Coordinates of C-alpha atoms and ligand atoms in Angstrom, one line a residue:
X27 CA 0.4 -0.2 0.0
X28 CA 1.2 3.7 -0.8
X29 CA 0.8 5.5 2.5
X30 CA 2.4 8.8 1.8
X31 CA 2.0 9.2 -1.9
X32 CA 2.3 11.7 -3.5
X33 CA 5.5 13.2 -1.3
X34 CA 6.7 16.5 -1.8
X35 CA 10.3 16.8 -3.0
X36 CA 11.1 18.1 0.3
X37 CA 9.7 15.3 2.0
X38 CA 11.7 13.0 0.2
X39 CA 15.0 14.8 1.1
X40 CA 13.9 14.6 4.6
X41 CA 13.7 10.8 4.4
X42 CA 16.7 10.5 2.9
X43 CA 18.5 12.8 5.1
X44 CA 17.3 10.7 8.2
X45 CA 18.3 7.6 6.6
X46 CA 22.1 8.4 5.1
X47 CA 23.0 11.4 7.2
X48 CA 25.0 14.4 5.5
X49 CA 27.1 13.3 2.5
X50 CA 29.7 15.9 2.5
X51 CA 30.0 16.4 -1.3
X52 CA 31.6 16.8 -3.3
X53 CA 34.8 15.2 -3.0
X54 CA 37.5 17.8 -4.3
X55 CA 40.2 19.9 -2.5
X56 CA 39.8 22.9 -4.6
X57 CA 37.2 24.4 -6.8
X58 CA 39.4 23.2 -10.1
X59 CA 39.7 19.9 -8.9
X60 CA 36.1 19.6 -8.6
X61 CA 35.8 20.9 -12.2
X62 CA 38.3 18.2 -13.3
X63 CA 36.3 15.6 -11.6
X64 CA 33.0 16.6 -12.9
X65 CA 34.3 16.1 -16.5
X66 CA 36.2 13.1 -15.9
X67 CA 33.3 11.5 -14.2
X68 CA 31.1 11.1 -17.4
X69 CA 30.4 7.5 -17.9
X70 CA 32.5 6.2 -15.2
X71 CA 32.5 4.9 -11.5
X72 CA 33.9 7.7 -9.3
X73 CA 36.6 5.4 -7.8
X74 CA 38.4 5.5 -11.6
X75 CA 38.2 9.4 -11.4
X76 CA 40.1 9.4 -7.9
X77 CA 42.9 7.2 -9.5
X78 CA 43.0 9.8 -12.5
X79 CA 42.9 12.6 -10.2
X80 CA 45.7 11.1 -8.1
X81 CA 48.2 10.8 -11.4
X82 CA 47.6 14.3 -12.1
X83 CA 48.6 15.3 -8.3
X84 CA 51.4 13.0 -8.4
X85 CA 52.6 14.2 -11.7
X86 CA 52.0 17.9 -10.3
X87 CA 50.0 18.9 -13.3
X88 CA 46.5 19.5 -11.5
X89 CA 46.6 23.0 -12.9
X90 CA 44.6 24.5 -15.9
X91 CA 47.8 26.1 -17.5
X92 CA 49.7 22.6 -17.2
X93 CA 46.6 20.7 -18.6
X94 CA 45.9 23.2 -21.3
X95 CA 49.7 23.1 -22.8
X96 CA 50.6 19.6 -22.1
X97 CA 50.9 17.1 -25.0
X98 CA 47.4 14.9 -25.5
X99 CA 49.1 11.7 -25.4
X100 CA 50.6 12.5 -21.8
X101 CA 47.8 13.8 -20.6
X102 CA 45.4 10.7 -21.8
X103 CA 47.8 8.7 -20.1
X104 CA 47.4 10.2 -16.8
X105 CA 43.5 10.1 -17.2
X106 CA 43.7 6.0 -18.6
X107 CA 42.1 5.0 -15.1
X108 CA 39.0 7.1 -16.0
X109 CA 38.1 5.2 -19.1
X110 CA 37.5 6.8 -22.6
X111 CA 40.8 8.5 -22.2
X112 CA 41.6 10.2 -25.4
X113 CA 37.9 11.7 -25.4
X114 CA 38.3 13.1 -22.1
X115 CA 41.8 14.5 -22.7
X116 CA 40.1 16.4 -25.6
X117 CA 37.5 17.5 -23.6
X118 CA 39.6 18.3 -20.6
X119 CA 42.0 20.5 -22.5
X120 CA 38.7 22.2 -24.5
X121 CA 37.4 22.9 -20.7
X122 CA 41.5 24.3 -19.3
X123 CA 41.6 26.6 -22.2
X124 CA 38.1 28.2 -22.1
X125 CA 38.4 28.5 -18.2
X126 CA 41.9 30.3 -19.1
X127 CA 40.8 32.5 -21.6
X128 CA 37.7 33.7 -19.6
X129 CA 40.2 34.9 -16.6
X130 CA 40.1 31.6 -14.5
X131 CA 38.2 31.2 -11.1
X132 CA 37.9 34.4 -10.0
X133 CA 36.8 36.3 -13.1
X134 CA 34.1 33.4 -13.7
X135 CA 33.0 34.0 -10.0
X136 CA 31.6 37.2 -10.7
X137 CA 29.2 36.1 -13.7
X138 CA 25.8 35.6 -13.1
X139 CA 24.6 32.0 -12.8
X140 CA 23.0 32.2 -16.1
X141 CA 25.5 33.7 -18.1
X142 CA 28.3 31.1 -16.4
X143 CA 26.2 28.0 -17.4
X144 CA 25.8 29.4 -20.7
X145 CA 29.7 29.5 -20.9
X146 CA 30.1 26.1 -19.7
X147 CA 27.6 24.8 -22.3
X148 CA 29.4 26.4 -24.9
X149 CA 32.6 24.2 -24.2
X150 CA 32.9 21.1 -26.4
X151 CA 32.5 17.8 -24.1
X152 CA 30.6 19.8 -21.4
X153 CA 26.7 18.9 -21.3
X154 CA 23.9 20.0 -18.9
X155 CA 24.9 17.5 -15.9
X156 CA 28.6 18.1 -16.3
X157 CA 27.8 22.2 -16.2
X158 CA 25.7 21.8 -13.3
X159 CA 27.8 19.8 -11.4
X160 CA 30.5 22.4 -11.8
X161 CA 27.8 25.2 -11.0
X162 CA 26.9 23.7 -8.0
X163 CA 29.9 22.0 -6.5
X164 CA 32.7 24.5 -7.5
X165 CA 31.0 27.8 -7.9
X166 CA 28.2 27.1 -5.2
X167 CA 25.3 28.4 -7.5
X168 CA 21.5 27.3 -6.6
X169 CA 21.5 24.8 -9.4
X170 CA 19.7 21.2 -9.1
X171 CA 21.5 18.5 -10.9
X172 CA 19.8 16.2 -12.7
X173 CA 21.0 12.5 -13.7
X174 CA 20.1 9.2 -14.5
X175 CA 19.8 8.0 -10.9
X176 CA 17.5 11.2 -10.2
X177 CA 15.4 10.3 -13.5
X178 CA 15.1 6.6 -12.1
X179 CA 14.2 7.5 -8.2
X180 CA 11.7 10.1 -8.7
X181 CA 9.9 8.5 -12.0
X182 CA 9.6 5.3 -9.3
X183 CA 8.5 6.9 -6.8
X184 CA 5.6 8.8 -9.1
X185 CA 6.6 12.2 -8.8
X186 CA 7.9 12.8 -12.5
X187 CA 7.7 11.3 -15.9
X188 CA 11.3 9.6 -16.7
X189 CA 11.0 11.0 -20.4
X190 CA 10.9 14.8 -19.3
X191 CA 14.0 16.4 -20.8
X192 CA 16.8 17.7 -18.7
X193 CA 15.7 21.4 -18.6
X194 CA 12.1 20.4 -17.7
X195 CA 13.4 18.1 -14.8
X196 CA 15.6 20.9 -13.4
X197 CA 12.9 23.2 -13.4
X198 CA 10.5 21.0 -11.5
X199 CA 13.1 20.6 -8.6
X200 CA 14.2 24.0 -8.8
X201 CA 10.7 25.3 -8.5
X202 CA 9.4 22.9 -5.8
X203 CA 12.3 23.7 -3.5
X204 CA 13.7 26.6 -1.5
X205 CA 16.6 28.3 -3.8
X206 CA 19.6 26.6 -1.4
X207 CA 22.8 25.8 -2.4
X208 CA 23.4 23.7 0.2
X209 CA 20.2 21.7 -0.2
X210 CA 21.1 21.3 -3.6
X211 CA 24.3 20.1 -2.8
X212 CA 23.2 17.8 -0.1
X213 CA 20.0 16.6 -2.0
X214 CA 21.8 15.5 -4.9
X215 CA 24.4 13.5 -2.8
X216 CA 21.6 11.8 -1.3
X217 CA 20.3 10.8 -4.5
X218 CA 23.1 9.1 -5.7
X219 CA 23.7 7.2 -2.4
X220 CA 20.4 6.1 -2.4
X221 CA 20.3 4.8 -6.2
X222 CA 23.5 3.0 -4.9
X223 CA 22.3 1.6 -2.0
X224 CA 18.7 0.7 -2.6
X225 CA 17.0 1.9 -5.7
X226 CA 19.4 0.5 -8.0
X227 CA 18.6 -1.0 -11.5
X228 CA 16.9 -3.9 -10.0
X229 CA 15.8 -2.3 -6.8
X230 CA 16.2 -3.4 -3.5
X231 CA 12.9 -2.5 -2.1
X232 CA 12.9 -4.5 1.2
X233 CA 15.8 -2.1 2.4
X234 CA 14.3 1.0 1.1
X235 CA 13.4 3.9 3.6
X236 CA 10.8 5.1 1.1
X237 CA 9.1 2.0 0.6
X238 CA 5.8 2.9 2.0
X239 CA 5.6 5.9 0.1
X240 CA 6.9 4.5 -3.3
X241 CA 4.3 4.0 -6.2
X242 CA 6.4 1.4 -7.7
X243 CA 7.5 -0.6 -4.6
X244 CA 7.9 -4.3 -5.0
Ligands
SF4_324 S1 10.8 1.4 -2.9 FE1 12.1 0.3 -4.8 S2 11.6 1.7 -6.5 FE2 10.7 2.8 -4.7 S3 12.5 4.4 -4.3 FE3 12.7 2.5 -2.8 S4 14.0 1.2 -3.8 FE4 13.0 2.4 -5.4

């Protein structure tokens, strides 16, 4: 029986926070490291990204100037653990060249969010999810990140249509929730945690704290 359906997006957040506690995202020591991680995490598990970032750190090349100017093949070799390393080397260099041309973090931090988002999306290889990861976790802008886990969880809960476009979904979350960077930061991290713990491809509904309120609980 679906007891509390439909839940509000705030109620889902409250449940997840109670179940898992704070997630302390994004793993990264500097905004630039967060940006690099956001690009490298495309189509791979986070553990692989950590290995690639560790390679950059060990070789003392985790800086936009160095990445932008180094040979593509050398960079690709350091990025190998993250998968699709040739494509990611190109994307990372595209991003770093754009980042430097715009004046770096300090100059970009002065830009309004919409303008900054537009600029990020102009970089070849940066799509909406990557741009929003960067906006939220590196620039601390109140932008809600939509990913495959978000789509899966909230469509199963019966709160959104899985087929909705990225911008429509983002607007649903941003309209329904208070405009709060800390909330958006924590919410996305909790969605990822829940999607890995319970709402997997084959969901483990028996272990799910949202089961009594979920439209498709098995
Ligand atoms: S009850 Fe099952 S389908 Fe619903 S959110 Fe939990 S794990 Fe996902």
